[in-house]
mmCIF file of C-alpha atoms and ligand atoms in Angstrom:
data_model
loop_
_atom_site.group_PDB
_atom_site.id
_atom_site.type_symbol
_atom_site.label_atom_id
_atom_site.label_comp_id
_atom_site.label_asym_id
_atom_site.label_seq_id
_atom_site.Cartn_x
_atom_site.Cartn_y
_atom_site.Cartn_z
ATOM 1 C CA MET A 48 -120.667 106.061 12.725
ATOM 2 C CA ASP A 49 -121.874 103.734 15.702
ATOM 3 C CA MET A 50 -124.553 104.499 17.878
ATOM 4 C CA ASN A 51 -121.609 106.380 20.633
ATOM 5 C CA ASP A 52 -120.858 108.851 17.997
ATOM 6 C CA ILE A 53 -124.170 109.745 17.067
ATOM 7 C CA ASP A 54 -124.854 110.014 21.301
ATOM 8 C CA ALA A 55 -121.401 111.934 21.401
ATOM 9 C CA ALA A 56 -122.718 114.540 18.741
ATOM 10 C CA VAL A 57 -125.815 115.644 20.800
ATOM 11 C CA THR A 58 -125.248 118.788 22.486
ATOM 12 C CA VAL A 59 -128.381 119.398 23.479
ATOM 13 C CA ARG A 60 -131.276 116.644 24.540
ATOM 14 C CA VAL A 61 -134.523 117.285 26.391
ATOM 15 C CA ASN A 62 -136.832 114.696 27.607
ATOM 16 C CA GLY A 63 -140.775 115.331 28.193
ATOM 17 C CA LEU A 64 -139.479 118.634 29.275
ATOM 18 C CA ARG A 65 -142.827 120.896 31.237
ATOM 19 C CA ARG A 66 -142.898 123.806 32.389
ATOM 20 C CA GLN A 67 -145.897 125.396 34.421
ATOM 21 C CA PHE A 68 -146.088 128.701 35.805
ATOM 22 C CA ASP A 69 -148.361 129.477 38.789
ATOM 23 C CA SER A 70 -149.830 133.157 38.864
ATOM 24 C CA LYS A 71 -152.714 135.259 40.242
ATOM 25 C CA GLU A 72 -154.512 134.687 36.806
ATOM 26 C CA GLY A 73 -153.856 130.832 37.317
ATOM 27 C CA LYS A 74 -151.617 128.286 35.558
ATOM 28 C CA VAL A 75 -149.968 128.439 32.637
ATOM 29 C CA ILE A 76 -148.370 125.872 30.585
ATOM 30 C CA ALA A 77 -145.309 127.162 28.739
ATOM 31 C CA LEU A 78 -143.767 123.559 27.616
ATOM 32 C CA ASP A 79 -145.836 120.951 27.907
ATOM 33 C CA GLY A 80 -144.017 117.857 27.235
ATOM 34 C CA VAL A 81 -141.133 118.831 25.044
ATOM 35 C CA ASP A 82 -138.423 115.928 23.316
ATOM 36 C CA MET A 83 -135.884 117.684 21.555
ATOM 37 C CA GLN A 84 -132.388 117.158 20.131
ATOM 38 C CA VAL A 85 -129.534 119.012 18.724
ATOM 39 C CA ARG A 86 -126.312 117.851 17.199
ATOM 40 C CA LYS A 87 -122.838 119.632 17.137
ATOM 41 C CA GLY A 88 -122.626 122.211 14.624
ATOM 42 C CA GLU A 89 -126.124 122.916 13.707
ATOM 43 C CA VAL A 90 -128.589 126.025 13.779
ATOM 44 C CA PHE A 91 -131.494 124.875 15.391
ATOM 45 C CA GLY A 92 -134.304 127.313 15.072
ATOM 46 C CA VAL A 93 -137.149 126.808 17.472
ATOM 47 C CA LEU A 94 -139.704 128.657 15.688
ATOM 48 C CA GLY A 95 -143.217 129.611 16.844
ATOM 49 C CA PRO A 96 -145.848 132.499 17.655
ATOM 50 C CA ASN A 97 -145.938 134.808 20.386
ATOM 51 C CA GLY A 98 -146.480 132.492 23.500
ATOM 52 C CA ALA A 99 -145.410 129.488 22.141
ATOM 53 C CA GLY A 100 -142.513 128.960 24.837
ATOM 54 C CA LYS A 101 -139.223 129.579 23.255
ATOM 55 C CA THR A 102 -138.098 131.580 25.622
ATOM 56 C CA THR A 103 -139.009 129.371 28.301
ATOM 57 C CA MET A 104 -137.051 126.500 26.816
ATOM 58 C CA ILE A 105 -133.904 129.009 26.443
ATOM 59 C CA ARG A 106 -134.469 130.313 29.759
ATOM 60 C CA ILE A 107 -134.511 126.599 30.924
ATOM 61 C CA LEU A 108 -131.629 125.376 28.800
ATOM 62 C CA SER A 109 -129.265 128.162 30.028
ATOM 63 C CA THR A 110 -129.837 127.382 33.634
ATOM 64 C CA LEU A 111 -132.071 130.507 34.289
ATOM 65 C CA LEU A 112 -135.051 128.403 35.290
ATOM 66 C CA LEU A 113 -135.769 124.884 36.296
ATOM 67 C CA PRO A 114 -138.303 122.435 34.814
ATOM 68 C CA SER A 115 -141.259 121.479 36.323
ATOM 69 C CA SER A 116 -140.764 118.298 35.107
ATOM 70 C CA GLY A 117 -138.516 116.144 32.496
ATOM 71 C CA LYS A 118 -135.331 115.844 31.672
ATOM 72 C CA ALA A 119 -132.946 118.881 29.985
ATOM 73 C CA GLU A 120 -129.128 118.877 29.274
ATOM 74 C CA VAL A 121 -126.721 120.415 27.596
ATOM 75 C CA MET A 122 -123.725 118.993 26.964
ATOM 76 C CA GLY A 123 -123.893 116.245 28.893
ATOM 77 C CA PHE A 124 -124.852 118.124 31.907
ATOM 78 C CA ASP A 125 -128.460 118.151 33.701
ATOM 79 C CA VAL A 126 -129.911 121.815 33.783
ATOM 80 C CA GLY A 127 -130.736 120.926 37.255
ATOM 81 C CA LYS A 128 -127.988 119.200 38.977
ATOM 82 C CA GLU A 129 -124.679 120.435 37.461
ATOM 83 C CA PRO A 130 -126.065 123.793 35.970
ATOM 84 C CA GLU A 131 -122.455 125.752 36.832
ATOM 85 C CA LYS A 132 -120.773 123.196 34.409
ATOM 86 C CA ILE A 133 -123.490 124.102 31.879
ATOM 87 C CA ARG A 134 -122.658 127.955 32.326
ATOM 88 C CA ALA A 135 -119.115 127.308 31.623
ATOM 89 C CA VAL A 136 -119.738 126.403 28.375
ATOM 90 C CA ILE A 137 -122.834 128.065 27.123
ATOM 91 C CA ASN A 138 -123.366 131.880 26.107
ATOM 92 C CA MET A 139 -126.933 133.421 25.674
ATOM 93 C CA ALA A 140 -128.754 136.783 24.255
ATOM 94 C CA SER A 141 -131.891 138.073 23.464
ATOM 95 C CA GLY A 142 -132.461 140.452 20.678
ATOM 96 C CA ALA A 143 -135.115 142.293 23.181
ATOM 97 C CA GLU A 144 -132.224 143.528 25.673
ATOM 98 C CA ARG A 145 -129.609 145.123 23.865
ATOM 99 C CA ALA A 146 -128.106 145.629 27.414
ATOM 100 C CA GLY A 147 -125.274 147.587 27.596
ATOM 101 C CA TYR A 148 -123.632 150.316 30.098
ATOM 102 C CA ASP A 149 -124.096 153.553 28.227
ATOM 103 C CA PHE A 150 -121.200 155.349 29.466
ATOM 104 C CA ILE A 151 -118.497 153.207 28.634
ATOM 105 C CA THR A 152 -117.423 152.384 24.980
ATOM 106 C CA ALA A 153 -118.304 149.507 23.016
ATOM 107 C CA ARG A 154 -115.080 147.970 23.575
ATOM 108 C CA GLY A 155 -114.780 148.911 27.210
ATOM 109 C CA ASN A 156 -118.463 147.098 27.720
ATOM 110 C CA LEU A 157 -117.117 143.828 25.700
ATOM 111 C CA TRP A 158 -113.896 143.799 28.124
ATOM 112 C CA PHE A 159 -115.581 143.825 31.264
ATOM 113 C CA PHE A 160 -117.858 140.826 30.373
ATOM 114 C CA SER A 161 -114.534 139.148 29.004
ATOM 115 C CA GLN A 162 -113.042 139.364 32.403
ATOM 116 C CA LEU A 163 -116.231 138.337 34.217
ATOM 117 C CA TYR A 164 -115.251 134.863 32.161
ATOM 118 C CA GLY A 165 -111.581 135.265 33.439
ATOM 119 C CA ILE A 166 -110.090 135.625 29.506
ATOM 120 C CA PRO A 167 -106.155 136.724 29.374
ATOM 121 C CA SER A 168 -106.565 140.347 28.548
ATOM 122 C CA GLU A 169 -104.445 139.319 25.257
ATOM 123 C CA GLU A 170 -106.560 136.761 24.454
ATOM 124 C CA ALA A 171 -109.886 139.176 25.408
ATOM 125 C CA HIS A 172 -108.620 141.766 22.776
ATOM 126 C CA LYS A 173 -107.846 139.679 20.271
ATOM 127 C CA ARG A 174 -111.978 138.204 20.332
ATOM 128 C CA ILE A 175 -113.179 141.319 20.601
ATOM 129 C CA ASN A 176 -111.146 142.476 17.351
ATOM 130 C CA GLU A 177 -111.947 139.251 15.616
ATOM 131 C CA LEU A 178 -115.328 138.861 15.954
ATOM 132 C CA SER A 179 -116.634 143.133 15.481
ATOM 133 C CA LYS A 180 -114.472 142.535 12.109
ATOM 134 C CA MET A 181 -117.329 139.782 11.065
ATOM 135 C CA LEU A 182 -119.881 142.092 11.954
ATOM 136 C CA GLY A 183 -118.765 145.257 10.637
ATOM 137 C CA LEU A 184 -118.523 146.280 14.209
ATOM 138 C CA GLN A 185 -114.667 147.541 14.084
ATOM 139 C CA ASN A 186 -115.150 151.014 13.656
ATOM 140 C CA TYR A 187 -117.600 151.683 16.087
ATOM 141 C CA LEU A 188 -116.018 149.953 19.128
ATOM 142 C CA ASP A 189 -114.662 153.317 20.611
ATOM 143 C CA ARG A 190 -118.066 154.788 21.022
ATOM 144 C CA LYS A 191 -120.210 155.296 23.787
ATOM 145 C CA PHE A 192 -122.351 152.294 24.067
ATOM 146 C CA TYR A 193 -125.342 155.043 24.197
ATOM 147 C CA ALA A 194 -124.316 156.660 21.168
ATOM 148 C CA LEU A 195 -124.644 153.380 18.892
ATOM 149 C CA SER A 196 -127.858 152.673 16.882
ATOM 150 C CA THR A 197 -129.717 149.960 17.905
ATOM 151 C CA GLY A 198 -128.646 147.829 15.229
ATOM 152 C CA TYR A 199 -125.102 148.132 16.730
ATOM 153 C CA LYS A 200 -125.939 147.699 19.869
ATOM 154 C CA GLN A 201 -127.392 144.350 18.599
ATOM 155 C CA ARG A 202 -124.211 143.025 17.149
ATOM 156 C CA VAL A 203 -122.362 144.390 20.421
ATOM 157 C CA THR A 204 -124.253 141.906 21.865
ATOM 158 C CA LEU A 205 -123.795 139.134 19.744
ATOM 159 C CA VAL A 206 -119.830 139.405 19.871
ATOM 160 C CA ARG A 207 -120.584 139.190 24.164
ATOM 161 C CA ALA A 208 -122.401 135.934 23.321
ATOM 162 C CA PHE A 209 -119.648 134.134 21.677
ATOM 163 C CA ILE A 210 -115.880 135.819 23.574
ATOM 164 C CA ASN A 211 -116.135 132.817 25.785
ATOM 165 C CA ASP A 212 -115.630 130.388 22.737
ATOM 166 C CA PRO A 213 -119.022 128.731 23.869
ATOM 167 C CA LYS A 214 -119.843 125.117 22.811
ATOM 168 C CA VAL A 215 -123.287 126.018 22.658
ATOM 169 C CA VAL A 216 -124.973 129.700 22.414
ATOM 170 C CA PHE A 217 -128.929 130.053 22.558
ATOM 171 C CA LEU A 218 -130.253 133.479 21.080
ATOM 172 C CA ASP A 219 -133.286 134.576 21.651
ATOM 173 C CA GLU A 220 -134.546 136.994 18.629
ATOM 174 C CA PRO A 221 -131.622 137.946 17.509
ATOM 175 C CA THR A 222 -133.053 139.901 14.501
ATOM 176 C CA ILE A 223 -136.149 141.205 15.943
ATOM 177 C CA GLY A 224 -136.759 144.700 15.263
ATOM 178 C CA LEU A 225 -133.499 144.875 13.137
ATOM 179 C CA ASP A 226 -133.515 146.147 9.068
ATOM 180 C CA VAL A 227 -133.316 143.596 6.733
ATOM 181 C CA MET A 228 -129.589 144.663 5.719
ATOM 182 C CA THR A 229 -128.379 144.141 9.348
ATOM 183 C CA ALA A 230 -130.719 141.174 9.679
ATOM 184 C CA LEU A 231 -128.319 139.444 6.487
ATOM 185 C CA SER A 232 -124.816 140.721 7.858
ATOM 186 C CA ILE A 233 -126.259 138.563 11.987
ATOM 187 C CA ARG A 234 -127.497 135.728 10.345
ATOM 188 C CA GLU A 235 -124.221 135.605 8.371
ATOM 189 C CA TYR A 236 -122.352 135.737 11.384
ATOM 190 C CA ILE A 237 -123.983 133.018 13.321
ATOM 191 C CA LEU A 238 -124.217 130.855 10.869
ATOM 192 C CA LYS A 239 -119.779 130.973 10.366
ATOM 193 C CA GLN A 240 -119.773 130.648 13.972
ATOM 194 C CA ALA A 241 -121.822 127.394 13.677
ATOM 195 C CA LYS A 242 -119.685 125.972 10.635
ATOM 196 C CA ASP A 243 -116.279 127.336 10.984
ATOM 197 C CA HIS A 244 -115.975 126.513 14.812
ATOM 198 C CA GLY A 245 -118.344 123.580 15.489
ATOM 199 C CA ARG A 246 -120.665 125.733 17.684
ATOM 200 C CA THR A 247 -124.558 124.806 18.111
ATOM 201 C CA ILE A 248 -126.771 127.443 17.669
ATOM 202 C CA LEU A 249 -130.200 126.871 18.870
ATOM 203 C CA LEU A 250 -132.231 130.181 18.139
ATOM 204 C CA ALA A 251 -135.560 130.928 19.053
ATOM 205 C CA THR A 252 -137.574 133.135 16.499
ATOM 206 C CA HIS A 253 -141.015 134.173 14.888
ATOM 207 C CA ASN A 254 -139.458 135.121 11.600
ATOM 208 C CA MET A 255 -139.741 132.272 8.996
ATOM 209 C CA ALA A 256 -137.509 133.515 6.535
ATOM 210 C CA GLU A 257 -134.751 133.154 9.105
ATOM 211 C CA VAL A 258 -134.943 129.794 9.800
ATOM 212 C CA ASP A 259 -135.496 129.114 6.051
ATOM 213 C CA ALA A 260 -132.095 130.952 5.486
ATOM 214 C CA ILE A 261 -129.639 129.817 8.584
ATOM 215 C CA CYS A 262 -131.228 127.060 9.955
ATOM 216 C CA ASN A 263 -130.089 122.942 9.551
ATOM 217 C CA ARG A 264 -133.262 121.815 11.021
ATOM 218 C CA VAL A 265 -136.465 123.849 13.522
ATOM 219 C CA ALA A 266 -138.570 122.355 15.241
ATOM 220 C CA ILE A 267 -142.094 123.998 15.087
ATOM 221 C CA ILE A 268 -143.783 124.716 18.500
ATOM 222 C CA ASP A 269 -147.385 125.993 19.332
ATOM 223 C CA LYS A 270 -148.732 126.288 22.798
ATOM 224 C CA GLY A 271 -145.713 124.140 24.659
ATOM 225 C CA LYS A 272 -145.693 121.389 22.363
ATOM 226 C CA ILE A 273 -143.429 120.539 19.493
ATOM 227 C CA LEU A 274 -145.885 119.989 16.271
ATOM 228 C CA ALA A 275 -142.964 119.167 13.557
ATOM 229 C CA CYS A 276 -139.260 118.862 13.856
ATOM 230 C CA ASP A 277 -136.796 118.535 10.100
ATOM 231 C CA THR A 278 -134.998 120.170 7.616
ATOM 232 C CA PRO A 279 -136.836 123.430 6.109
ATOM 233 C CA ALA A 280 -136.987 121.705 2.866
ATOM 234 C CA ALA A 281 -138.282 118.280 4.267
ATOM 235 C CA LEU A 282 -140.833 120.436 5.996
ATOM 236 C CA LYS A 283 -142.077 121.922 3.009
ATOM 237 C CA ARG A 284 -141.522 118.638 0.793
ATOM 238 C CA THR A 285 -143.838 116.544 2.850
ATOM 239 C CA LEU A 286 -146.247 119.174 3.695
ATOM 240 C CA GLY A 287 -147.627 118.078 -0.433
ATOM 241 C CA ALA A 288 -149.919 121.641 -0.552
ATOM 242 C CA SER A 289 -149.311 124.208 -2.291
ATOM 243 C CA SER A 290 -150.783 128.117 -1.317
ATOM 244 C CA LEU A 291 -153.084 130.645 -2.842
ATOM 245 C CA VAL A 292 -152.674 133.770 -2.364
ATOM 246 C CA LEU A 293 -155.327 136.399 -2.670
ATOM 247 C CA ASP A 294 -154.926 140.037 -2.219
ATOM 248 C CA VAL A 295 -158.493 141.282 -1.652
ATOM 249 C CA SER A 296 -160.050 144.762 -0.365
ATOM 250 C CA PRO A 297 -161.799 145.989 1.987
ATOM 251 C CA VAL A 298 -159.548 144.078 4.840
ATOM 252 C CA PRO A 299 -161.051 141.931 6.413
ATOM 253 C CA THR A 300 -162.111 141.967 10.336
ATOM 254 C CA LEU A 301 -160.206 139.255 12.363
ATOM 255 C CA GLY A 302 -162.132 136.625 12.748
ATOM 256 C CA ALA A 303 -164.051 136.955 9.324
ATOM 257 C CA LEU A 304 -162.204 134.419 7.638
ATOM 258 C CA GLU A 305 -162.997 132.042 9.655
ATOM 259 C CA PRO A 306 -165.541 130.043 7.681
ATOM 260 C CA LEU A 307 -162.482 129.401 5.277
ATOM 261 C CA GLY A 308 -161.242 127.217 7.363
ATOM 262 C CA LYS A 309 -164.135 124.856 7.235
ATOM 263 C CA LEU A 310 -164.209 124.462 3.116
ATOM 264 C CA ASP A 311 -163.241 121.081 2.255
ATOM 265 C CA GLY A 312 -159.651 120.463 0.856
ATOM 266 C CA VAL A 313 -158.523 123.605 2.902
ATOM 267 C CA LYS A 314 -155.816 123.084 5.192
ATOM 268 C CA GLY A 315 -155.679 126.266 6.976
ATOM 269 C CA TYR A 316 -155.370 129.943 6.393
ATOM 270 C CA THR A 317 -153.463 133.471 7.532
ATOM 271 C CA SER A 318 -153.499 137.031 6.367
ATOM 272 C CA SER A 319 -151.649 140.250 6.769
ATOM 273 C CA ILE A 320 -152.518 143.407 6.188
ATOM 274 C CA ASP A 321 -151.238 146.259 3.595
ATOM 275 C CA GLU A 322 -151.626 149.269 5.075
ATOM 276 C CA GLU A 323 -150.719 151.595 2.459
ATOM 277 C CA ARG A 324 -152.499 149.787 -0.475
ATOM 278 C CA GLY A 325 -155.497 149.365 1.686
ATOM 279 C CA LEU A 326 -155.394 145.406 0.930
ATOM 280 C CA SER A 327 -155.166 142.539 2.911
ATOM 281 C CA ARG A 328 -153.386 139.716 1.785
ATOM 282 C CA ILE A 329 -154.859 136.054 2.661
ATOM 283 C CA GLN A 330 -152.867 132.663 2.296
ATOM 284 C CA VAL A 331 -154.474 129.661 1.794
ATOM 285 C CA VAL A 332 -152.887 126.303 2.131
ATOM 286 C CA VAL A 333 -155.058 124.025 -0.358
ATOM 287 C CA GLU A 334 -154.969 120.492 -2.016
ATOM 288 C CA GLY A 335 -156.412 120.720 -5.566
ATOM 289 C CA ASP A 336 -157.750 123.369 -7.713
ATOM 290 C CA ALA A 337 -161.196 122.507 -6.729
ATOM 291 C CA ALA A 338 -160.571 123.993 -3.192
ATOM 292 C CA GLY A 339 -158.941 127.076 -4.455
ATOM 293 C CA GLN A 340 -161.966 128.045 -6.815
ATOM 294 C CA SER A 341 -164.637 127.763 -3.707
ATOM 295 C CA VAL A 342 -161.966 129.744 -2.029
ATOM 296 C CA VAL A 343 -162.516 132.539 -4.675
ATOM 297 C CA GLU A 344 -166.058 131.805 -4.244
ATOM 298 C CA ALA A 345 -166.343 131.760 -0.244
ATOM 299 C CA ILE A 346 -164.156 135.555 -0.300
ATOM 300 C CA ARG A 347 -166.483 136.777 -2.773
ATOM 301 C CA LYS A 348 -169.594 135.871 -0.812
ATOM 302 C CA MET A 349 -167.746 137.741 2.147
ATOM 303 C CA GLY A 350 -168.379 140.722 0.252
ATOM 304 C CA MET A 351 -164.680 141.599 -0.600
ATOM 305 C CA THR A 352 -162.721 141.584 -4.152
ATOM 306 C CA VAL A 353 -160.381 140.041 -5.239
ATOM 307 C CA MET A 354 -157.221 142.236 -6.739
ATOM 308 C CA SER A 355 -155.160 139.579 -8.238
ATOM 309 C CA ASN A 356 -154.718 135.986 -6.687
ATOM 310 C CA TRP A 357 -151.683 133.359 -7.343
ATOM 311 C CA ARG A 358 -150.104 129.984 -6.311
ATOM 312 C CA GLN A 359 -147.409 130.211 -4.412
ATOM 313 C CA GLN A 360 -144.774 127.263 -3.380
ATOM 314 C CA ALA A 361 -145.691 125.814 0.180
ATOM 315 C CA THR A 362 -142.799 128.325 2.526
ATOM 316 C CA LEU A 363 -142.664 127.464 6.382
ATOM 317 C CA GLU A 364 -145.992 129.939 6.946
ATOM 318 C CA GLU A 365 -147.687 127.602 5.107
ATOM 319 C CA VAL A 366 -146.324 124.263 6.707
ATOM 320 C CA PHE A 367 -147.271 126.480 10.321
ATOM 321 C CA VAL A 368 -150.808 126.853 8.990
ATOM 322 C CA ALA A 369 -151.225 123.194 7.378
ATOM 323 C CA LEU A 370 -150.248 121.894 11.196
ATOM 324 C CA VAL A 371 -152.644 124.104 13.001
ATOM 325 C CA GLY A 372 -154.864 125.847 11.107
ATOM 326 C CA ARG A 373 -154.330 129.350 11.656
ATOM 327 C CA GLY A 374 -151.319 131.651 10.697
ATOM 328 C CA PHE A 375 -149.175 133.227 13.406
ATOM 329 C CA ARG A 376 -151.364 136.543 13.105
ATOM 330 C CA GLU A 377 -154.444 134.668 14.079
ATOM 331 C CA ARG A 378 -152.858 132.281 16.634
ATOM 332 C CA GLU A 379 -151.683 135.764 18.506
ATOM 333 C CA HIS A 380 -154.494 137.161 18.420
ATOM 334 C CA GLU A 381 -156.801 134.001 19.786
ATOM 335 C CA THR A 382 -157.886 134.709 23.431
ATOM 336 C CA SER A 383 -158.148 131.643 24.587
HETATM 337 N N1 ATP B 469 -143.322 133.926 34.696
HETATM 338 C C1 ATP B 469 -143.769 134.056 34.040
HETATM 339 N N2 ATP B 469 -145.220 133.645 34.764
HETATM 340 C C2 ATP B 469 -146.299 133.417 34.344
HETATM 341 N N3 ATP B 469 -146.477 133.244 32.874
HETATM 342 C C3 ATP B 469 -145.011 133.044 32.180
HETATM 343 C C4 ATP B 469 -143.711 133.727 32.276
HETATM 344 N N4 ATP B 469 -143.060 133.187 31.586
HETATM 345 C C5 ATP B 469 -143.559 133.227 30.580
HETATM 346 N N5 ATP B 469 -145.235 132.705 30.695
HETATM 347 C C6 ATP B 469 -146.588 132.479 29.746
HETATM 348 O O1 ATP B 469 -145.769 131.086 29.477
HETATM 349 C C7 ATP B 469 -146.204 130.881 27.577
HETATM 350 C C8 ATP B 469 -144.807 130.954 27.025
HETATM 351 O O2 ATP B 469 -144.114 131.805 27.167
HETATM 352 P P1 ATP B 469 -142.583 132.323 26.416
HETATM 353 O O3 ATP B 469 -141.981 133.731 27.022
HETATM 354 O O4 ATP B 469 -141.826 131.103 26.648
HETATM 355 O O5 ATP B 469 -143.416 132.294 24.869
HETATM 356 P P2 ATP B 469 -142.082 132.849 23.453
HETATM 357 O O6 ATP B 469 -142.557 131.145 22.762
HETATM 358 O O7 ATP B 469 -141.052 132.870 23.817
HETATM 359 O O8 ATP B 469 -143.156 133.895 23.279
HETATM 360 P P3 ATP B 469 -142.847 135.229 22.554
HETATM 361 O O9 ATP B 469 -142.767 134.891 21.273
HETATM 362 O O10 ATP B 469 -143.341 136.692 22.675
HETATM 363 O O11 ATP B 469 -141.411 135.906 23.271
HETATM 364 C C9 ATP B 469 -146.875 132.329 27.763
HETATM 365 O O12 ATP B 469 -148.242 131.970 27.803
HETATM 366 C C10 ATP B 469 -146.461 133.290 28.608
HETATM 367 O O13 ATP B 469 -147.161 134.389 28.989
HETATM 368 MG MG1 MG B 470 -139.756 135.062 23.517
#
């Protein structure tokens, strides 16, 4: 394969991309010099905590928002100069919206969108049926939109996202708020769209398991910057550290665990709360056994009891913790 072939396979290209918002409260830098390339047929994850810049990136690439500076191209077209050419070959959907016309059926909604794209009638019906079948939506197509559950509304959104036979699809949190089984079937569908049709899927999410399950590559983003970009397996491998998981009681206040981050051999930590059991689960990325021991001691000194603790293979969660020193949860509670 020569360089031209490699270039031809690049469907999304971003260089030095910056986006700033000026509001009454001051300026926010949502994207701070992002470089990224996505290839044909890839399911590419953009993973980061709340406020990282994921949605801003999707809005720019789908030509809903202009960059402040830098370059962004989709299928070789510049987002600022040729947005209409991009719109003809992409689609996008957000899991937060689940929008539809309440008083027409699911099929009616999809039909309406297919006609906005000018898809011939017979072809449109065929696509609606085929895509719906893949998502297990076929028996719900003739129900009014308002009567569908959240999961089925989201399936309608995901049929709509592929109705125009797009080359590149931007999905913003496509499984947010859905039950595990629904999320699994949606992930399978997304993967199939990339594999069978060579579509490029750019998936913004804060769900690590989702990235692990279906993304060929992932860019980890925090505060508008890409911290790492590779396959999930390679990111976990290069981390070269494992994590120590501890169930402790009582639940520490946010911030109480900060001293852990300063211990020798500790790359970072994150925690979550198990409300039912009244426990907090703390995950600490450590290098070597000595650090693990000092973590246990430090937690005891803070007045908590360690109910159980074990070592765990690195996941993407640990990769983020090692890069930032904090997990998503701590990041999202920071004030600055
Ligand atoms: N229109 C806007 N005006 C002002 N600030 C904005 C605007 N849109 C986004 N921001 C800010 O830009 C930053 C990035 O926001 P963005 O929505 O891209 O993050 P995100 O990664 O999608 O987060 P989430 O996981 O919560 O969806 C945040 O600090 C946000 O408050
Ligand atoms: Mg978002």
